[in-house]
XYZ file of C-alpha atoms in Angstrom:
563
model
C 123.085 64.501 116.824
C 119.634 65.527 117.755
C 117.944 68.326 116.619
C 115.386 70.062 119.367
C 112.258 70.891 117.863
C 110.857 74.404 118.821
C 107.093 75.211 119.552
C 105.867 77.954 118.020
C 105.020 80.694 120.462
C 102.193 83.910 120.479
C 104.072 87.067 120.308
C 103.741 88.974 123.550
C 105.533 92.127 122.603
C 103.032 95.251 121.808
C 104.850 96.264 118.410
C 102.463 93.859 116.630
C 99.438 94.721 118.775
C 96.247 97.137 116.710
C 96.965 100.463 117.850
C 94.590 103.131 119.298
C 93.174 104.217 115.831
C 92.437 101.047 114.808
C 90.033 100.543 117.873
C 88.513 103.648 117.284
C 87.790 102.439 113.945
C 86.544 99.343 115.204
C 84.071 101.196 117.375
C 82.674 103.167 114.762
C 81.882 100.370 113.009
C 80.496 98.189 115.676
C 78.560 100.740 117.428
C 77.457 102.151 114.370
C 75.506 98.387 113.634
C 74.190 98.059 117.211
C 72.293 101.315 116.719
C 70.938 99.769 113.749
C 69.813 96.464 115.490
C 68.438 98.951 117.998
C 66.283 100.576 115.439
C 64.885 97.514 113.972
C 64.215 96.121 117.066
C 62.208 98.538 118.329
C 60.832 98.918 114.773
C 59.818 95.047 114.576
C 58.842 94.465 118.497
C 58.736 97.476 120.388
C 62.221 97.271 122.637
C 63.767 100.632 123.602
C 65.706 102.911 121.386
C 68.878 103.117 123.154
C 70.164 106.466 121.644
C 66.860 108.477 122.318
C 66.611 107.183 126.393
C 70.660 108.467 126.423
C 69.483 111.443 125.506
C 66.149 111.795 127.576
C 68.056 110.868 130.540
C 70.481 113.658 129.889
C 67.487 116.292 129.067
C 66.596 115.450 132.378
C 69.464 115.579 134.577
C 71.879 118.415 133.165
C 71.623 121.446 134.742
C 69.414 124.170 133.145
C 72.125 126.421 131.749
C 72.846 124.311 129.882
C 69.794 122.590 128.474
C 68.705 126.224 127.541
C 72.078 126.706 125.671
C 71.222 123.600 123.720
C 68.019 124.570 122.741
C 68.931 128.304 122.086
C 71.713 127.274 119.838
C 69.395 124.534 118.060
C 66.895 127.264 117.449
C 69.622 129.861 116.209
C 71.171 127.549 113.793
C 67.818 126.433 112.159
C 66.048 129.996 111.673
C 69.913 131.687 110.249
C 69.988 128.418 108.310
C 66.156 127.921 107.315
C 66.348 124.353 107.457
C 62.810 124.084 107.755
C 59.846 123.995 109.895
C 61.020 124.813 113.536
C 59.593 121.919 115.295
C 60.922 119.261 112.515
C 64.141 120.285 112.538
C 64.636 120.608 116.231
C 63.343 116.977 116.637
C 65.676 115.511 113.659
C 68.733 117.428 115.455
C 67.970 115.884 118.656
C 67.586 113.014 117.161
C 71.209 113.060 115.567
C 72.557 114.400 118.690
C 71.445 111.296 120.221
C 73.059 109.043 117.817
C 76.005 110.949 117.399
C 76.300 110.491 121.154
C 76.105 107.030 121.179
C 78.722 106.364 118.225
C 81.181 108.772 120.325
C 80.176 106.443 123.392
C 81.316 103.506 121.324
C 83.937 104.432 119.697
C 85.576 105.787 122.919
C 85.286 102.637 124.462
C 86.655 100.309 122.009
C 89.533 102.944 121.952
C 89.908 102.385 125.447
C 89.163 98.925 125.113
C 91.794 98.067 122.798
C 94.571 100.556 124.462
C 93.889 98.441 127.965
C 94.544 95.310 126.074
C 97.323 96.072 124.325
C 99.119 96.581 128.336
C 98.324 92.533 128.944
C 99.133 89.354 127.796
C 96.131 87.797 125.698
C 95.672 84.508 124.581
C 93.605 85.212 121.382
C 90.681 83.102 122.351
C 89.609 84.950 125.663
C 86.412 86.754 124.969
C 85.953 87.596 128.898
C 87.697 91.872 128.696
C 84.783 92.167 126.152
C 81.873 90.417 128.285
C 83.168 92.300 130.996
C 82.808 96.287 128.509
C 79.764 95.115 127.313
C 78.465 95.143 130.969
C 80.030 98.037 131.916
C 78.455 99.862 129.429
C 74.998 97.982 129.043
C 73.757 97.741 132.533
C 74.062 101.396 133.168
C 72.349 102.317 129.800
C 69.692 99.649 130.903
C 68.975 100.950 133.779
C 68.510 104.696 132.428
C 66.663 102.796 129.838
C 64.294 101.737 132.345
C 63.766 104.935 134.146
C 62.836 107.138 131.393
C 61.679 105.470 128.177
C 58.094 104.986 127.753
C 57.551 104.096 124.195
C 58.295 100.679 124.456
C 55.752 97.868 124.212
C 57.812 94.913 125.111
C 57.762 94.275 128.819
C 60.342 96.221 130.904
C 62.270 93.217 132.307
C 62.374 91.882 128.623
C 63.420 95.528 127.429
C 66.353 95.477 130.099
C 67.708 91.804 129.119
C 67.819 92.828 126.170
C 69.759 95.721 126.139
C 72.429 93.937 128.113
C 72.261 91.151 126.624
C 72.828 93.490 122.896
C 75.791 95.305 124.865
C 77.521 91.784 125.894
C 77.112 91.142 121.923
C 78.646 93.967 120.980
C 81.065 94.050 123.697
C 82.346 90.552 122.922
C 82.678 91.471 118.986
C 84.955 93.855 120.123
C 86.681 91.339 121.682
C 86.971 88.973 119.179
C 87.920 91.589 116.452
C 90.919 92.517 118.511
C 91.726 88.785 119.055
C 92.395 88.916 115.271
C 93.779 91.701 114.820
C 96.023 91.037 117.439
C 96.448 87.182 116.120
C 97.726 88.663 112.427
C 101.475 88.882 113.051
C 101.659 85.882 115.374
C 103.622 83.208 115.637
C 106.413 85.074 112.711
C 109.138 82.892 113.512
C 107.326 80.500 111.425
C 107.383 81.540 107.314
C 104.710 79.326 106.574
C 102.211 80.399 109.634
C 103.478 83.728 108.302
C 102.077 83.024 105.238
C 98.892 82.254 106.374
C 98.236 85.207 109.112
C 95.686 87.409 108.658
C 96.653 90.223 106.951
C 94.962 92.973 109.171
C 93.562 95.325 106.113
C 91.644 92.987 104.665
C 89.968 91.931 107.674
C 88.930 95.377 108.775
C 87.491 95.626 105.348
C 85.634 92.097 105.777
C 84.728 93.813 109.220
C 83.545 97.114 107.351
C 81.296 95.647 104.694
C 79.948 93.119 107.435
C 78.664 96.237 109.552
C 78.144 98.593 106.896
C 75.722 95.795 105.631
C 73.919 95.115 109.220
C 73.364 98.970 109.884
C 72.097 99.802 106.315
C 69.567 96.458 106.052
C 68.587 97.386 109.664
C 67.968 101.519 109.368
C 66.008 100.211 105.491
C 63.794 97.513 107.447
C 63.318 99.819 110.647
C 62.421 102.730 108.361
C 59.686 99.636 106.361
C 58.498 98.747 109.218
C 57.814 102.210 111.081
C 56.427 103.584 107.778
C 53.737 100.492 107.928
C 52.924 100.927 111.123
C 52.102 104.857 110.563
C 50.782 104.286 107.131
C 47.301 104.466 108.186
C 47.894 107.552 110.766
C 49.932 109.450 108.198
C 47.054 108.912 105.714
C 44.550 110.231 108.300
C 46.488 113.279 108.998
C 47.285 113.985 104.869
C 43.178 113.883 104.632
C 43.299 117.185 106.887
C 46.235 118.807 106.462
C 45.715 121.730 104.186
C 48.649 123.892 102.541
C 48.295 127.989 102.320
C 47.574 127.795 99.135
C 44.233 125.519 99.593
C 40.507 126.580 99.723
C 40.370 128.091 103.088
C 37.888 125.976 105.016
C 34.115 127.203 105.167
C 33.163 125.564 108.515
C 34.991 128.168 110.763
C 33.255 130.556 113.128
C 34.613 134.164 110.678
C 34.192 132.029 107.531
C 32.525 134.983 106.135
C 34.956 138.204 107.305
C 35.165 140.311 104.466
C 39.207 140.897 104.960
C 40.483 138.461 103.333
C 44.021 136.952 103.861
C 46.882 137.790 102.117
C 48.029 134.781 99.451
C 51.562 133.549 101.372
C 49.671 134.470 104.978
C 50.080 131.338 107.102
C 47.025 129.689 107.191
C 44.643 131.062 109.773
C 43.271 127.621 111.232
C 46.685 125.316 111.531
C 46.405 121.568 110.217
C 45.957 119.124 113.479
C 49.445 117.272 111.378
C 51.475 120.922 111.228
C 50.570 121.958 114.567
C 54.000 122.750 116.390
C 55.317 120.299 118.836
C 58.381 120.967 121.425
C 58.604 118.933 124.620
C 61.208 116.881 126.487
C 62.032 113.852 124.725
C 62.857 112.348 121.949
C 59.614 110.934 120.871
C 56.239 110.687 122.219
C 55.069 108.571 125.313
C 52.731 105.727 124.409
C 49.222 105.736 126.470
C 46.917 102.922 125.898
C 43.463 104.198 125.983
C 41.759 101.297 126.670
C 43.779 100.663 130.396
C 44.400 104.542 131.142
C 43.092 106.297 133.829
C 43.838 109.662 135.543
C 43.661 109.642 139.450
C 43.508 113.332 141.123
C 44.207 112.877 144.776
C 45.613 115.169 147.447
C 44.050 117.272 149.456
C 40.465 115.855 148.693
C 37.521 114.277 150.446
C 36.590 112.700 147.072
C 39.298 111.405 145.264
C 39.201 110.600 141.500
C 39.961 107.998 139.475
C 38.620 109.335 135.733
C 38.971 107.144 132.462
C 38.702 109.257 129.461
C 35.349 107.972 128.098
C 34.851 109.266 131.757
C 35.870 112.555 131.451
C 34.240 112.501 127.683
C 31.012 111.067 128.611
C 29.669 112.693 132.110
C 31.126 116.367 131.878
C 29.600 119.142 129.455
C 32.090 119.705 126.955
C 33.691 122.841 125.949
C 35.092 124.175 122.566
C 37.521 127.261 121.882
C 39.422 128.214 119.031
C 42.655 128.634 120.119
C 46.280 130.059 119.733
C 49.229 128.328 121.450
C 52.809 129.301 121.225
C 55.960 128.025 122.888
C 58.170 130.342 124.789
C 61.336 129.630 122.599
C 59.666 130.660 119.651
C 62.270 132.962 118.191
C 60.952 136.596 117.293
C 58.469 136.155 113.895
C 59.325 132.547 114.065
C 56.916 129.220 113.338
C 56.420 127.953 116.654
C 53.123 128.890 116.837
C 49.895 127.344 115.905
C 46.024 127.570 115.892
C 43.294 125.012 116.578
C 39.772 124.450 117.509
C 40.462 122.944 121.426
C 37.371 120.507 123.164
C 37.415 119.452 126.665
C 35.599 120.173 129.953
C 36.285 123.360 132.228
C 38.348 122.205 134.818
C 35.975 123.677 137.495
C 34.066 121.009 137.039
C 36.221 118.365 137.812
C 37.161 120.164 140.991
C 33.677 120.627 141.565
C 33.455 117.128 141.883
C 36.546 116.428 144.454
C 35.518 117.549 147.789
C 38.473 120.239 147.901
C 39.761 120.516 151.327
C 40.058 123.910 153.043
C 44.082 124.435 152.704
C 44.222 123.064 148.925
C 45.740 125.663 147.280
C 47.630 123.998 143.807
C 47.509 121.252 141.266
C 50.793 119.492 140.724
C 50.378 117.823 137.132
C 52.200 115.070 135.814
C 53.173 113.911 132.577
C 54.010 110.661 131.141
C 57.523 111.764 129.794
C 58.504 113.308 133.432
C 57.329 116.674 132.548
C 55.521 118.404 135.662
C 53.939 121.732 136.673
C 51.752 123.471 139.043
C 48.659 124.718 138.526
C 46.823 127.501 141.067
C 43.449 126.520 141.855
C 42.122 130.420 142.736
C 43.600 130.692 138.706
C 41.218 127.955 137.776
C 38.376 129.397 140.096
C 38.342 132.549 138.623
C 38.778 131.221 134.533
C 36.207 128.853 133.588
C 38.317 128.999 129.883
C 40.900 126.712 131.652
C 40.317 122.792 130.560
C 41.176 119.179 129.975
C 41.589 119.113 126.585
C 41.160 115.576 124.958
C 40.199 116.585 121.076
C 41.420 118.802 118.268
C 39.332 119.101 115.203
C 36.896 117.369 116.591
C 39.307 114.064 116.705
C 40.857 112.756 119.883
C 44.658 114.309 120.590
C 47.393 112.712 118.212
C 49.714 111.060 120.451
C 52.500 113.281 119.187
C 50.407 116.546 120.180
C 49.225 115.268 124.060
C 47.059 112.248 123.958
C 44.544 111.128 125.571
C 45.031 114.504 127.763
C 46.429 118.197 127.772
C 45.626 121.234 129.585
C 44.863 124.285 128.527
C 45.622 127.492 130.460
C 44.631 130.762 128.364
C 46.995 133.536 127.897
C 50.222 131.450 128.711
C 52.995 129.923 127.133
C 52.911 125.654 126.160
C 55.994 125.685 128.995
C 52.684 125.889 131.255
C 50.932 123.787 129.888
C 51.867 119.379 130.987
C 50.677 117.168 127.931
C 50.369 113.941 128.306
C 48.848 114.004 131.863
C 48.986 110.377 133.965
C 48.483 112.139 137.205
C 47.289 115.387 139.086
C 47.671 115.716 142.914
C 46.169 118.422 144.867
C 48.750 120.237 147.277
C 48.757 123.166 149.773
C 52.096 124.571 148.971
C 54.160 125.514 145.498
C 55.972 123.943 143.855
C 58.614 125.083 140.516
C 57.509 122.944 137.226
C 59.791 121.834 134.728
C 60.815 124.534 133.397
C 60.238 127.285 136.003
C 63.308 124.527 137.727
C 65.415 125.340 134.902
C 65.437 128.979 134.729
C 62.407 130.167 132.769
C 59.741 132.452 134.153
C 57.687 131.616 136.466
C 54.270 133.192 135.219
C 55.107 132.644 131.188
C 52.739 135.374 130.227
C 52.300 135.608 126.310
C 53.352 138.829 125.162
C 51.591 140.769 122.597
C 53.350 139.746 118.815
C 53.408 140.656 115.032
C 55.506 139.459 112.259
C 55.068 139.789 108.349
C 54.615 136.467 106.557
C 54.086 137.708 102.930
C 55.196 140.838 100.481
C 53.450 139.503 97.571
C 54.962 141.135 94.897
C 52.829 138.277 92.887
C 49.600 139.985 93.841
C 50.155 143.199 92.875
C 47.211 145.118 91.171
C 45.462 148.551 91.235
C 42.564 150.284 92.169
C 41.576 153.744 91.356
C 44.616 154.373 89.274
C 46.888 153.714 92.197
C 49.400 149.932 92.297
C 49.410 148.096 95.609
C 51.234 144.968 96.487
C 49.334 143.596 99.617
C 51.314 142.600 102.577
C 50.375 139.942 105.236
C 50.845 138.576 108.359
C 49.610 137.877 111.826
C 49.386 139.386 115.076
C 48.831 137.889 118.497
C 48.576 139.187 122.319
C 47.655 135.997 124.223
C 43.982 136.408 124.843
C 43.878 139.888 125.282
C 43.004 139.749 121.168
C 44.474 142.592 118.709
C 42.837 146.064 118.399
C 45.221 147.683 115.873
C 47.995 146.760 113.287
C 50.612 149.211 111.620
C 52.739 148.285 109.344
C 55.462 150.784 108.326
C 58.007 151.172 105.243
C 61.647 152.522 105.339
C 61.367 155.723 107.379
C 57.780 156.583 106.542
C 54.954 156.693 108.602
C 53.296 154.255 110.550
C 50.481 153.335 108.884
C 47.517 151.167 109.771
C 46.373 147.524 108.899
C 43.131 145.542 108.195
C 42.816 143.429 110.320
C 40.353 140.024 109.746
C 37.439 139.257 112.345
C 39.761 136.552 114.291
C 38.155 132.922 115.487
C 37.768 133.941 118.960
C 39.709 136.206 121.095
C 41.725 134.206 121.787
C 43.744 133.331 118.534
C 45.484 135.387 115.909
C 44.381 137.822 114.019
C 45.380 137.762 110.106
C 45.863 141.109 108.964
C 46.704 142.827 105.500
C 48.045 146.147 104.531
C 47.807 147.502 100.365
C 50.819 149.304 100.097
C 51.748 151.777 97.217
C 53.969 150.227 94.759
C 57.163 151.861 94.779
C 60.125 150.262 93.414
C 63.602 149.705 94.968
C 65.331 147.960 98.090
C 62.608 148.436 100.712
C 62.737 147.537 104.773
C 58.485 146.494 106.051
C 58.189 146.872 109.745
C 54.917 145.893 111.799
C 53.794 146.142 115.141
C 50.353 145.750 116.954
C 48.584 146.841 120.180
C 46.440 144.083 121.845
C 43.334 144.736 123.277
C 43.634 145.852 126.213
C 45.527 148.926 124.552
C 49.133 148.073 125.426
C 51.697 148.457 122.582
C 54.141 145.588 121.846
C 56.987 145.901 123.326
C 59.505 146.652 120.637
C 62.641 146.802 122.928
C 64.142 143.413 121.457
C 65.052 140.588 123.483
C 65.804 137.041 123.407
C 63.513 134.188 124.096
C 64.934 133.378 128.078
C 63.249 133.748 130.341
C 60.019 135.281 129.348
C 59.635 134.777 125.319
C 61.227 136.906 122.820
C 60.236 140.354 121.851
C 60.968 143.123 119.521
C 60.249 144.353 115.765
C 59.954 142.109 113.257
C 61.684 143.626 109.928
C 61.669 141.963 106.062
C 63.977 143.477 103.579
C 62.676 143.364 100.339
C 63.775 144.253 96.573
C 60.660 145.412 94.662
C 61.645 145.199 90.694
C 60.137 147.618 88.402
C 56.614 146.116 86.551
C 56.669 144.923 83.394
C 53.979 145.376 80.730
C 52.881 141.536 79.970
């Protein structure tokens, strides 16, 4: 009799098919080393980082509510926390908001992914369903890609192949793990094919230790290669940064004030590398100096086209020490920073335009999409207000502006476009950037104090009385500071020094000797700027016109102690 050979056949059923976790898993671990190819990529060549355009992209297209949430809640969480420098710590959080984002992306997919295959019949060698996610997800993310990053130096058509091309990889490992996974129980009716299956934890580990390796080896050589290519800049800016406790420099314009800052009083003139930075994306656009040029046309009979030896070389230059802040700076908080500002007066530049009879504003542009309007009666009547191109004497740092920034005295930075590729001039207004997304319209800085320093370290005595000194700053914009008081528990309020400032339009370091008295003890201060208007000391949040209010420090003051 003859016996009928069977041929082994694929099992179709789903009970042997990777469930939903598993592709979640998968995900993770795929996504997790195309982020890291991503990095070292644009480490090594200069393509796009993927995760930071996702996030510009989104910056720019939620609605306002919500953007302000997100930066309100950022800003809440680091000052309760005290997680460091404001600035830093926003940036790194954005920064792992943007990778988180992209892992979630990921992962969700391959969940999907894998729960849409498991409905269909599969082969095991088709790679096609993954070509196919890969493209779903990569030619979206290259286009957005395309529309807002600016940091990349690789062409823009090379930058978009590539990120397709990445997302087809990735899309087709997905694939192909699946394929596997998928492939481990088949063919069962055959004890020695059983034998030899795949057995589906060990692969996932193989799979595990093969991307844990590519995203560790590419984060270590994308972190090499970006510290290389900043070692010279970050040795630049260590030459000039300069910690509170320091020599205070000797070359500034009150070098000689006799009030003297309090030791723990932030320093009075801010290092160009500690100066505070908040903007709208995720890192800073990349101008080439030697091709830019900033055209100003409009509503002009003489239309500009300035480079920035230009603008260096053939107007008189202009230098003011000057106090910035941002307008989410959280009450006594570190957003905030002084520097010695050189440009040309922006009246001179219009000077030079022809400016036609019904021009009436400046729409500036920035290279990272950031826009706002300027009033040209504002500039007409303020000679203060400038193209800035150097700090310290040294041309921007591309993290702070470069090659140009404006400033506009007495305002918050929300006013104030860095960055600037283009200015036209217009007849009608126009809402900036932020003025679209709920904040105020004018950004006035209002008048500020806050307490940096009880120095219970400095305490010493004069005329048989102990003081511990107590320090801080105070600053109104440029309307400067004509008084300080500084009041303890429920006592009086009680007046300040206050140090000759380095122009009127920075802040003023004061210092108050208070009478030792031990105990649990609550320092208030509070200033009137120079115009003779009191802080406001109502309190209120940052939106939309900056924060304002008292700023209090508890401190316990421990008996002395005989050395």
């Amino acid at each position: 009799m003859d016996t009928v050979k069977s041929t082994p056949k694929m099992t179709t059923g789903l009970s042997h098919r990777p469930g939903l976790m598993i592709g979640l898993l998968v995900g993770l671990m795929l996504t997790a080393a195309l982020v890291a190819i991503f990095y070292v990529a644009d480490a090594l060549v200069g393509t796009p980082f993927v995760p930071f355009d996702m996030l510009d992209w989104m910056a720019r297209n939620l609605p306002g509510g919500v953007i302000t949430f997100g930066i309100d809640t950022v800003v809440g969480i680091i000052t309760s926390l005290r997680l460091g420098e404001t600035d830093v710590a926003a940036k790194a959080a954005e920064q792992f908001i943007s990778i988180s984002g992209m892992l979630l992306t990921g992962i969700v997919a391959s969940g999907v992914f894998f729960y849409v295959m498991n409905q269909r019949e599969t082969d095991g060698h088709n790679l096609r369903p993954g070509y196919l996610l890969g493209l779903i997800i990569g030619v979206p993310v290259a286009v957005i890609s395309l529309a807002v990053n600016f940091t990349a130096r690789t062409d823009p058509a090379v930058s978009t192949i590539w990120i397709v091309l990445a997302f087809l990889a990735w899309g087709s490992a997905i694939n192909w793990v699946y394929n596997r996974l998928a492939a481990a129980k088949g063919r069962s009716d055959q004890p020695e094919a059983s034998a030899q299956a795949i057995d589906r934890r060990s692969f996932l580990v193989r799979v595990g230790g093969t991307t844990a390796t590519i995203t560790l080896v590419g984060v270590g050589l994308g972190a090499l290669l970006r510290n290389s290519d900043q070692g010279s800049a970050t040795s630049l800016a260590a030459t000039s940064t300069t910690s509170g406790t320091e020599p205070m420099r000797t070359d500034l314009p009150n070098a000689n004030a006799s009030v003297q800052p309090v030791p723990g009083t932030r320093p009075e003139f801010t290092p160009v590398a500690e100066h505070y930075r908040i903007d709208i994306s995720s890192r800073p656009p990349v101008i080439d100096e030697a091709t830019y040029k900033l055209p100003i046309t409009g509503m002009v009979d003489k239309p500009l086209e300035l480079t920035l030896d230009d603008i260096r070389s053939n107007y008189e230059p202009m230098t003011q020490y000057i106090t910035l802040a941002c307008i989410s700076n959280p009450l006594g908080g570190d957003l905030t920073s002084t520097q010695k500002w050189t440009g040309v007066s922006f009246q001179k530049i219009l000077a030079d335009l022809g400016l036609q009879d019904s021009a009436r504003y400046l729409r500036i542009f920035s290279a990272d999409s950031f826009d706002e309007t300027v009033d040209i009666d504002l500039i007409m009547q303020d000679e203060r207000i400038m193209l800035t191109y150097a700090w310290d004497d040294q041309p921007l740092p591309e993290r702070n502006g470069f090659p140009l920034r404006i400033y506009i005295p007495n305002h918050y930075g929300m006013k104030q476009p860095k960055w600037i590729t283009d200015i036209e001039v217009v007849g009608d207004y126009e809402d900036g950037y932020w003025v679209r997304r709920g904040w105020d319209r004018d950004a006035i800085m209002v008048a500020t104090s806050v307490i940096d320093v009880v120095a219970t370290d400095q305490v010493h005595e004069e005329d048989g009385t102990t003081y511990i000194p107590i320090g801080g700053i105070a600053h109104a914009g440029d309307r400067s500071i004509s008084k300080v008081e500084v009041k303890v528990d429920d006592g009086d309020w009680m007046e300040a020094q206050l140090r000759d400032p380095l122009s009127d339009k920075t802040w003023v370091i004061w210092r108050y000797e208070w009478p030792f008295a031990e105990g649990n003890h609550t320092f208030a201060v509070r200033c009137v700027d120079g115009k003779g208007d009191p802080q406001i000391e109502t309190s209120r949040g940052t939106r939309p016109s900056g924060a304002t209010g008292i700023v209090t420090v508890r401190k316990q003051i421990d008996p002395l102690t005989n050395a």
